Coordinates of C-alpha atoms and ligand atoms in Angstrom, one line a residue:
M1368 CA -31.3 -27.8 11.2
R1369 CA -31.9 -25.0 8.7
V1370 CA -29.3 -24.6 6.0
I1371 CA -29.0 -21.8 3.3
V1372 CA -27.1 -22.8 0.2
V1373 CA -25.8 -19.8 -1.8
G1374 CA -25.7 -20.7 -5.4
G1375 CA -27.9 -23.0 -7.5
G1376 CA -25.1 -24.5 -9.8
V1377 CA -24.5 -28.2 -10.0
V1378 CA -22.4 -28.1 -6.8
G1379 CA -24.9 -26.1 -4.6
C1380 CA -27.8 -28.4 -5.9
S1381 CA -25.8 -31.5 -5.0
V1382 CA -25.2 -30.2 -1.5
A1383 CA -28.9 -29.5 -1.2
W1384 CA -29.8 -33.0 -2.4
H1385 CA -27.5 -34.6 0.1
L1386 CA -28.8 -32.5 3.0
A1387 CA -32.5 -32.7 2.2
P1388 CA -33.3 -35.8 4.1
H1389 CA -31.8 -34.3 7.3
A1390 CA -32.4 -30.6 7.2
T1391 CA -34.6 -27.7 6.0
V1392 CA -32.7 -26.5 2.9
V1393 CA -33.1 -23.2 1.1
V1394 CA -31.1 -22.6 -2.1
L1395 CA -30.6 -18.9 -3.0
E1396 CA -29.8 -18.4 -6.6
A1397 CA -28.9 -14.9 -8.0
G1398 CA -29.9 -15.8 -11.6
A1399 CA -33.3 -16.4 -13.1
E1400 CA -32.8 -20.2 -13.1
P1401 CA -30.5 -22.7 -11.5
G1402 CA -27.5 -24.0 -13.4
A1403 CA -27.0 -21.1 -15.8
E1404 CA -23.3 -20.2 -15.1
A1405 CA -20.3 -22.6 -15.2
T1406 CA -22.8 -25.5 -14.9
A1407 CA -24.1 -24.6 -18.4
Q1408 CA -20.8 -23.8 -20.0
N1409 CA -18.8 -27.0 -19.6
A1410 CA -18.0 -30.1 -21.7
G1411 CA -19.6 -32.6 -19.3
M1412 CA -16.7 -35.1 -19.2
V1413 CA -16.5 -37.1 -15.9
R1414 CA -12.8 -37.5 -15.7
R1415 CA -11.5 -39.6 -12.8
M1416 CA -7.9 -39.5 -14.1
G1417 CA -7.0 -36.1 -12.7
E1418 CA -3.7 -34.9 -11.4
D1419 CA -4.7 -34.4 -7.8
P1420 CA -5.6 -37.1 -5.3
A1421 CA -8.3 -35.1 -3.6
E1422 CA -10.0 -34.5 -7.0
R1423 CA -9.6 -38.1 -7.9
G1424 CA -11.2 -39.3 -4.6
L1425 CA -14.2 -37.0 -5.2
A1426 CA -14.4 -38.1 -8.9
I1427 CA -14.2 -41.8 -8.1
R1428 CA -17.1 -41.4 -5.6
T1429 CA -19.1 -39.4 -8.1
A1430 CA -18.7 -42.0 -10.9
E1431 CA -19.5 -44.9 -8.6
W1432 CA -22.7 -43.1 -7.5
L1433 CA -23.7 -42.2 -11.1
A1434 CA -23.3 -45.8 -12.1
D1435 CA -26.0 -46.8 -9.7
A1436 CA -28.0 -43.6 -9.4
P1437 CA -31.6 -43.2 -8.3
P1438 CA -34.2 -43.0 -11.2
A1439 CA -34.3 -39.2 -11.2
F1440 CA -30.7 -39.3 -12.5
H1441 CA -31.0 -42.0 -15.2
A1442 CA -30.7 -39.6 -18.1
A1443 CA -28.0 -37.6 -16.4
S1444 CA -24.9 -39.6 -17.4
R1445 CA -23.7 -42.5 -19.5
V1446 CA -20.6 -44.6 -20.2
T1447 CA -18.6 -43.7 -23.3
G1448 CA -15.0 -44.6 -22.4
A1449 CA -12.2 -42.1 -22.6
V1450 CA -8.8 -41.7 -24.1
L1451 CA -6.3 -39.7 -22.1
G1452 CA -3.6 -39.2 -24.7
L1453 CA 0.0 -38.0 -24.2
G1454 CA 1.9 -36.5 -27.1
H1455 CA 5.1 -35.6 -25.3
D1456 CA 5.4 -37.2 -21.8
K1457 CA 4.3 -40.8 -21.5
W1458 CA 5.0 -40.8 -17.8
H1459 CA 2.4 -38.2 -17.0
L1460 CA -0.5 -39.5 -14.9
H1461 CA 1.2 -42.7 -13.8
D1462 CA 0.5 -41.9 -10.2
A1463 CA -3.2 -41.4 -11.1
A1464 CA -3.2 -44.7 -12.9
S1465 CA -2.0 -46.4 -9.8
H1466 CA -4.5 -44.7 -7.6
L1467 CA -7.4 -45.5 -9.9
R1468 CA -6.3 -49.2 -10.2
A1469 CA -6.0 -49.5 -6.5
R1470 CA -9.6 -48.4 -6.3
G1471 CA -10.7 -50.9 -8.9
V1472 CA -11.0 -48.6 -11.8
E1473 CA -10.1 -50.1 -15.2
V1474 CA -7.1 -48.2 -16.7
H1475 CA -5.0 -49.6 -19.6
A1476 CA -1.7 -48.3 -21.0
C1477 CA -1.7 -48.1 -24.7
D1478 CA 1.3 -47.6 -27.1
R1479 CA -1.0 -47.6 -30.2
P1480 CA -3.7 -45.1 -29.4
A1481 CA -4.7 -44.8 -33.1
D1482 CA -6.5 -48.2 -32.6
L1483 CA -8.5 -47.0 -29.6
A1484 CA -11.2 -44.8 -31.2
P1485 CA -12.2 -43.9 -34.8
V1486 CA -11.4 -40.2 -34.3
L1487 CA -7.7 -41.2 -33.6
A1488 CA -7.3 -43.1 -36.9
G1489 CA -4.1 -42.1 -38.6
S1490 CA -2.8 -40.2 -35.6
D1491 CA 0.9 -40.6 -34.6
L1492 CA 0.0 -40.0 -30.9
P1493 CA 2.6 -42.1 -29.1
F1494 CA 0.8 -43.0 -25.9
A1495 CA -2.6 -43.0 -24.2
W1496 CA -4.4 -44.2 -21.1
W1497 CA -7.6 -46.0 -22.0
L1498 CA -10.5 -45.9 -19.5
P1499 CA -13.3 -48.0 -20.9
A1500 CA -15.8 -47.2 -18.1
E1501 CA -15.4 -43.4 -18.2
R1502 CA -18.6 -41.3 -18.5
V1503 CA -20.1 -38.1 -19.8
A1504 CA -22.8 -36.2 -17.8
D1505 CA -25.6 -33.8 -18.7
P1506 CA -25.2 -31.1 -16.1
A1507 CA -28.7 -29.7 -16.6
A1508 CA -30.1 -33.2 -16.0
L1509 CA -28.0 -33.5 -12.8
V1510 CA -29.4 -30.2 -11.6
R1511 CA -32.9 -31.4 -12.3
G1512 CA -32.2 -34.6 -10.4
F1513 CA -30.7 -32.9 -7.4
L1514 CA -33.6 -30.5 -7.2
S1515 CA -36.1 -33.4 -7.2
A1516 CA -35.4 -33.5 -3.5
P1517 CA -37.6 -31.5 -1.1
V1518 CA -35.6 -28.3 -1.1
E1519 CA -36.8 -24.7 -1.5
V1520 CA -35.2 -22.8 -4.4
R1521 CA -35.5 -19.0 -4.6
V1522 CA -34.3 -17.6 -7.9
N1523 CA -33.5 -13.9 -8.6
T1524 CA -32.2 -13.8 -5.0
P1525 CA -28.6 -12.6 -4.9
V1526 CA -26.9 -12.9 -1.6
L1527 CA -25.3 -9.4 -0.9
S1528 CA -23.1 -10.4 2.0
L1529 CA -22.8 -12.9 4.9
A1530 CA -24.6 -12.0 8.1
R1531 CA -22.2 -12.3 11.1
R1532 CA -22.8 -12.2 14.8
A1533 CA -20.0 -12.6 17.5
G1534 CA -17.6 -13.9 14.9
R1535 CA -20.1 -16.5 13.6
V1536 CA -21.9 -16.6 10.2
V1537 CA -25.6 -16.7 11.1
G1538 CA -27.2 -16.1 7.8
V1539 CA -27.1 -14.0 4.7
Q1540 CA -28.1 -10.5 3.7
T1541 CA -30.4 -10.2 0.7
A1542 CA -32.4 -7.3 -0.8
Q1543 CA -35.4 -8.6 1.2
G1544 CA -33.5 -8.5 4.5
V1545 CA -31.4 -11.0 6.6
L1546 CA -32.2 -14.7 6.3
E1547 CA -31.0 -16.6 9.3
A1548 CA -29.8 -20.2 9.3
D1549 CA -27.8 -22.7 11.4
A1550 CA -25.3 -23.0 8.6
V1551 CA -24.6 -21.2 5.3
V1552 CA -23.0 -23.2 2.4
L1553 CA -21.1 -21.1 -0.1
A1554 CA -21.5 -22.7 -3.5
A1555 CA -21.4 -19.5 -5.6
G1556 CA -18.8 -20.7 -8.1
A1557 CA -16.7 -17.8 -9.4
W1558 CA -18.3 -15.4 -6.9
S1559 CA -17.5 -17.5 -3.8
G1560 CA -14.1 -15.9 -3.1
V1561 CA -15.4 -12.4 -2.8
L1562 CA -18.5 -13.4 -0.7
G1563 CA -16.5 -15.6 1.7
Q1564 CA -13.3 -13.5 1.7
R1565 CA -10.9 -16.1 0.6
A1566 CA -8.6 -16.1 -2.4
L1567 CA -10.1 -18.0 -5.4
M1568 CA -9.2 -17.2 -9.0
P1569 CA -11.7 -17.5 -11.9
V1570 CA -9.9 -18.5 -15.1
R1571 CA -11.6 -18.1 -18.4
R1572 CA -11.6 -21.0 -21.0
S1573 CA -12.9 -21.0 -24.6
I1574 CA -14.7 -23.9 -26.1
A1575 CA -16.6 -24.6 -29.3
Q1576 CA -19.0 -27.0 -30.9
T1577 CA -18.1 -28.1 -34.4
E1578 CA -20.5 -28.5 -37.3
P1579 CA -22.1 -32.0 -37.3
H1580 CA -19.6 -34.8 -37.9
D1581 CA -20.1 -38.5 -38.8
L1582 CA -17.8 -39.8 -36.1
A1583 CA -19.4 -37.9 -33.3
T1584 CA -21.8 -40.6 -32.1
D1585 CA -23.1 -40.9 -28.6
E1586 CA -21.0 -44.1 -28.1
H1587 CA -17.7 -42.6 -29.2
P1588 CA -15.2 -42.1 -26.3
W1589 CA -14.0 -38.6 -25.5
V1590 CA -10.4 -37.8 -26.2
W1591 CA -8.2 -35.5 -24.1
L1592 CA -4.6 -34.9 -24.9
D1593 CA -3.4 -33.6 -21.6
D1594 CA 0.2 -32.6 -22.4
V1595 CA -0.8 -31.1 -25.8
G1596 CA -3.7 -29.2 -24.5
V1597 CA -6.7 -30.2 -26.6
Y1598 CA -9.9 -32.2 -26.2
A1599 CA -12.7 -33.5 -28.3
R1600 CA -16.0 -34.8 -26.8
P1601 CA -18.9 -36.0 -29.0
R1602 CA -22.2 -34.2 -28.2
D1603 CA -25.4 -34.1 -30.2
G1604 CA -23.7 -35.4 -33.4
A1605 CA -20.8 -32.8 -33.3
W1606 CA -17.6 -32.4 -31.3
L1607 CA -17.1 -30.1 -28.3
V1608 CA -13.5 -29.0 -28.6
S1609 CA -11.1 -26.8 -26.7
S1610 CA -7.4 -26.0 -26.5
C1611 CA -7.7 -25.9 -22.7
D1612 CA -6.6 -22.2 -22.6
E1613 CA -6.6 -20.3 -19.3
V1614 CA -6.9 -16.6 -18.9
P1615 CA -7.1 -15.3 -15.3
E1616 CA -10.1 -13.1 -14.6
T1617 CA -9.4 -11.4 -11.3
P1618 CA -12.5 -10.6 -9.2
P1619 CA -15.0 -9.0 -9.3
V1620 CA -16.7 -11.1 -12.0
G1621 CA -20.1 -10.8 -13.6
P1622 CA -23.1 -10.7 -13.2
G1623 CA -23.2 -13.4 -15.8
S1624 CA -20.0 -15.3 -16.6
T1625 CA -20.6 -16.6 -20.2
G1626 CA -18.4 -14.7 -22.7
P1627 CA -17.2 -14.8 -26.2
A1628 CA -14.5 -17.3 -27.2
S1629 CA -10.9 -16.1 -27.7
P1630 CA -10.0 -16.1 -31.5
E1631 CA -6.4 -17.1 -30.6
A1632 CA -7.7 -20.1 -28.5
M1633 CA -10.0 -21.2 -31.3
A1634 CA -7.2 -21.0 -33.9
L1635 CA -4.9 -23.1 -31.5
T1636 CA -7.7 -25.6 -31.0
Q1637 CA -8.0 -26.1 -34.8
A1638 CA -4.2 -26.3 -35.3
R1639 CA -3.9 -28.9 -32.5
L1640 CA -6.8 -31.0 -33.7
S1641 CA -5.4 -31.0 -37.3
R1642 CA -2.0 -32.1 -35.9
W1643 CA -3.2 -34.8 -33.6
L1644 CA -6.6 -35.9 -34.8
P1645 CA -6.2 -35.8 -38.5
T1646 CA -9.7 -37.3 -39.1
L1647 CA -11.1 -34.0 -37.8
G1648 CA -8.8 -31.9 -39.9
T1649 CA -9.5 -28.2 -39.2
P1650 CA -13.1 -28.5 -38.2
A1651 CA -15.6 -25.8 -38.9
L1652 CA -16.9 -24.3 -35.6
A1653 CA -20.6 -23.8 -35.3
Q1654 CA -20.9 -22.3 -31.8
M1655 CA -18.2 -20.8 -29.6
W1656 CA -18.3 -19.4 -26.1
S1657 CA -16.1 -19.1 -23.0
G1658 CA -16.8 -19.6 -19.3
L1659 CA -15.1 -19.5 -15.9
R1660 CA -13.3 -22.3 -14.0
T1661 CA -12.5 -21.2 -10.5
F1662 CA -9.5 -22.4 -8.5
A1663 CA -7.7 -22.1 -5.2
A1664 CA -3.9 -21.5 -5.7
D1665 CA -3.2 -25.3 -5.2
R1666 CA -6.0 -26.3 -7.6
R1667 CA -7.7 -28.2 -4.8
P1668 CA -11.4 -27.6 -3.9
M1669 CA -12.3 -25.7 -0.8
L1670 CA -14.7 -27.8 1.2
G1671 CA -15.9 -27.8 4.8
E1672 CA -16.4 -25.3 7.6
D1673 CA -14.3 -22.2 7.6
E1674 CA -12.3 -22.3 10.8
D1675 CA -12.1 -18.5 10.8
A1676 CA -15.8 -18.0 10.2
P1677 CA -17.8 -20.8 12.0
G1678 CA -21.2 -21.4 10.5
L1679 CA -19.8 -20.9 7.0
W1680 CA -19.3 -24.0 4.9
W1681 CA -17.4 -23.9 1.6
A1682 CA -18.3 -25.9 -1.5
A1683 CA -16.2 -24.0 -4.0
G1684 CA -13.0 -24.0 -6.0
L1685 CA -14.2 -26.8 -8.3
G1686 CA -12.1 -25.5 -11.2
G1687 CA -12.4 -27.7 -14.2
F1688 CA -13.8 -30.7 -12.3
G1689 CA -17.1 -29.6 -10.7
V1690 CA -19.3 -31.9 -12.8
T1691 CA -16.8 -34.7 -12.4
C1692 CA -16.8 -34.3 -8.6
C1693 CA -20.3 -32.9 -7.9
V1694 CA -21.8 -35.9 -6.0
G1695 CA -18.6 -36.4 -3.9
V1696 CA -18.5 -32.7 -3.1
G1697 CA -22.2 -32.6 -2.0
E1698 CA -21.7 -35.7 0.1
V1699 CA -18.5 -34.4 1.8
V1700 CA -20.0 -31.1 2.7
A1701 CA -23.4 -32.5 3.8
Q1702 CA -21.8 -35.3 5.9
G1703 CA -19.4 -32.8 7.5
L1704 CA -22.4 -30.6 8.4
L1705 CA -24.2 -33.6 9.9
G1706 CA -21.1 -34.6 11.9
A1707 CA -20.4 -37.8 10.0
P1708 CA -17.4 -37.0 7.7
V1709 CA -16.7 -39.3 4.8
D1710 CA -13.4 -41.3 4.7
Y1711 CA -12.5 -41.1 1.0
I1712 CA -10.7 -37.8 1.1
S1713 CA -8.7 -36.1 3.9
H1714 CA -10.4 -33.1 5.4
D1715 CA -6.9 -31.5 5.7
W1716 CA -6.4 -31.5 2.0
V1717 CA -9.4 -29.4 1.3
R1718 CA -10.1 -27.3 4.4
P1719 CA -10.6 -23.6 3.5
S1720 CA -8.0 -22.3 5.9
R1721 CA -5.1 -24.5 4.7
P1722 CA -1.9 -22.7 3.9
L1723 CA -1.9 -21.6 0.2
P1724 CA 0.7 -20.1 -2.1
T1725 CA 0.0 -16.5 -2.9
R1726 CA 0.6 -16.9 -6.7
W1727 CA -1.3 -19.2 -9.0
P1728 CA 0.0 -21.6 -11.6
V1729 CA -1.9 -20.7 -14.8
R1730 CA -1.8 -22.9 -18.0
H1731 CA -2.2 -20.1 -20.5
S1732 CA -1.5 -22.4 -23.5
G1733 CA -3.6 -25.2 -22.1
A1734 CA -0.7 -27.7 -21.9
V1735 CA -0.1 -29.0 -18.4
H1736 CA 3.7 -28.6 -18.4
E1737 CA 3.5 -25.0 -19.6
A1738 CA 2.1 -23.5 -16.4
R1739 CA 3.3 -20.0 -15.4
L1740 CA 2.7 -18.1 -12.2
A1741 CA 0.1 -15.4 -12.4
P1742 CA 0.6 -12.2 -10.4
A1743 CA -0.6 -12.2 -6.9
V1744 CA -4.1 -10.8 -6.5
Ligands
FAD2120 C1 -15.4 -24.3 -20.8 C2 -15.5 -25.1 -19.6 C3 -15.5 -26.5 -19.7 C4 -15.6 -27.3 -18.6 N1 -15.6 -28.7 -18.8 C5 -15.8 -29.5 -17.7 C6 -15.8 -30.9 -17.8 O1 -15.7 -31.4 -18.9 N2 -16.0 -31.6 -16.7 C7 -16.1 -31.1 -15.4 O2 -16.2 -31.8 -14.5 N3 -16.1 -29.7 -15.3 C8 -15.9 -28.9 -16.4 N4 -15.9 -27.6 -16.2 C9 -16.0 -27.0 -14.9 C10 -17.4 -27.0 -14.3 O3 -18.3 -26.4 -15.2 C11 -17.5 -26.3 -13.0 O4 -16.5 -26.8 -12.1 C12 -18.8 -26.4 -12.3 O5 -19.9 -26.1 -13.1 C13 -18.8 -25.5 -11.0 O6 -20.2 -25.6 -10.5 P1 -20.6 -24.6 -9.4 O7 -22.0 -25.0 -9.0 O8 -19.6 -24.5 -8.4 O9 -20.6 -23.1 -10.1 P2 -21.7 -22.4 -11.1 O10 -22.3 -23.4 -12.0 O11 -21.1 -21.2 -11.6 O12 -22.8 -22.1 -10.0 C14 -22.7 -21.0 -9.1 C15 -24.1 -20.4 -8.9 O13 -24.0 -19.5 -7.9 C16 -24.8 -18.4 -8.2 N5 -24.4 -17.2 -7.5 C17 -23.2 -16.6 -7.6 N6 -23.2 -15.5 -6.7 C18 -24.3 -15.6 -6.0 C19 -24.9 -14.8 -4.9 N7 -24.2 -13.8 -4.4 N8 -26.1 -15.1 -4.5 C20 -26.8 -16.2 -5.0 N9 -26.3 -17.0 -6.0 C21 -25.1 -16.7 -6.5 C22 -24.6 -18.2 -9.7 O14 -25.6 -17.5 -10.3 C23 -24.5 -19.7 -10.2 O15 -25.7 -20.2 -10.6 C24 -15.8 -26.7 -17.3 C25 -15.9 -25.4 -17.2 C26 -15.8 -24.5 -18.3 C27 -16.0 -23.1 -18.2

């Protein structure tokens, strides 16, 4: 079987890695190198405690695999522990806690979060979930690991459109001509919706790295205050911080999705850190940028064969959890293509042709309970 994977981000590379033992795989990447778009913009937190059961299923599988990964991936992730803090609604994520515990993941409820991690000292945060085995990942190292498989990667090769014959996708159109394949996997991140003609919405988020900070050690847990809308993750002796803002960016996007940070989002980040993580105060920001997280309207990934376009397989809509779920996504799509579907998520939850709302919930302020509907696109 010959498979073309469109997009050399962490998701496309994972699909390629999982298919490599069974198929001839060609990854077509529009950019000059793999992994330079959302894969290079993110905070690298592997977060199993998400809101959605499909996302959690993929995340649990990914974390389990990373814990016992092949040697090519040994530098790609490590355990730090994580604090999922709640400033307003201590009942948020109880269903997620039950799901994770049923799958053997250690989750503790904590009424004194200030004791959990040095960066929380002095905080009056009333509640947190503590996950001692949570990880961070290095997306560039994941991409290198996935591409250690025998797959062909062609950079500077944008796919212009899908090639169709008799209602079936039979390959892709490039500037060099049509490349045919038995299956095409669409893993083009923010560009997937336009190429595959399904509604996905890229949403821009701003993020920053602080000046070096004493508490930002490699072992320090990451801290994410879900219902406040702020996180802090130690990286390279500083903190990666964001107010979790979301600004819809209706297609077409790019080329190139990395943008400047929003000054309003950065001010909000500093205000929230100063309120909830007083040890950080109002940290000086050394670098700032923004990137795209791309969602379906129900915020679930789009995975598997397109019933309306046989031959086209989706690996898209990974929103803010593409690093968290990359191994599971690669496995789900590859196993589907090989006719041996996995049993840890329901295909119905993620199939591309599932009924979807026509308007998107967007969390402009970054707080989960402050979602508003974006106009239909
Ligand atoms: C600020 C920010 C913070 C985040 N934090 C986290 C986090 O902590 N944890 C987490 O799990 N996730 C996080 N994410 C989300 C995560 O980065 C994404 O879900 C993930 O990178 C998606 O990977 P991808 O491979 O689908 O997309 P991408 O990395 O965007 O890759 C898609 C690739 O397809 C290529 N491409 C596009 N169109 C074409 C074409 N026509 N032909 C050929 N190639 C094409 C692009 O050049 C690109 O390389 C964050 C995202 C952002 C922006």
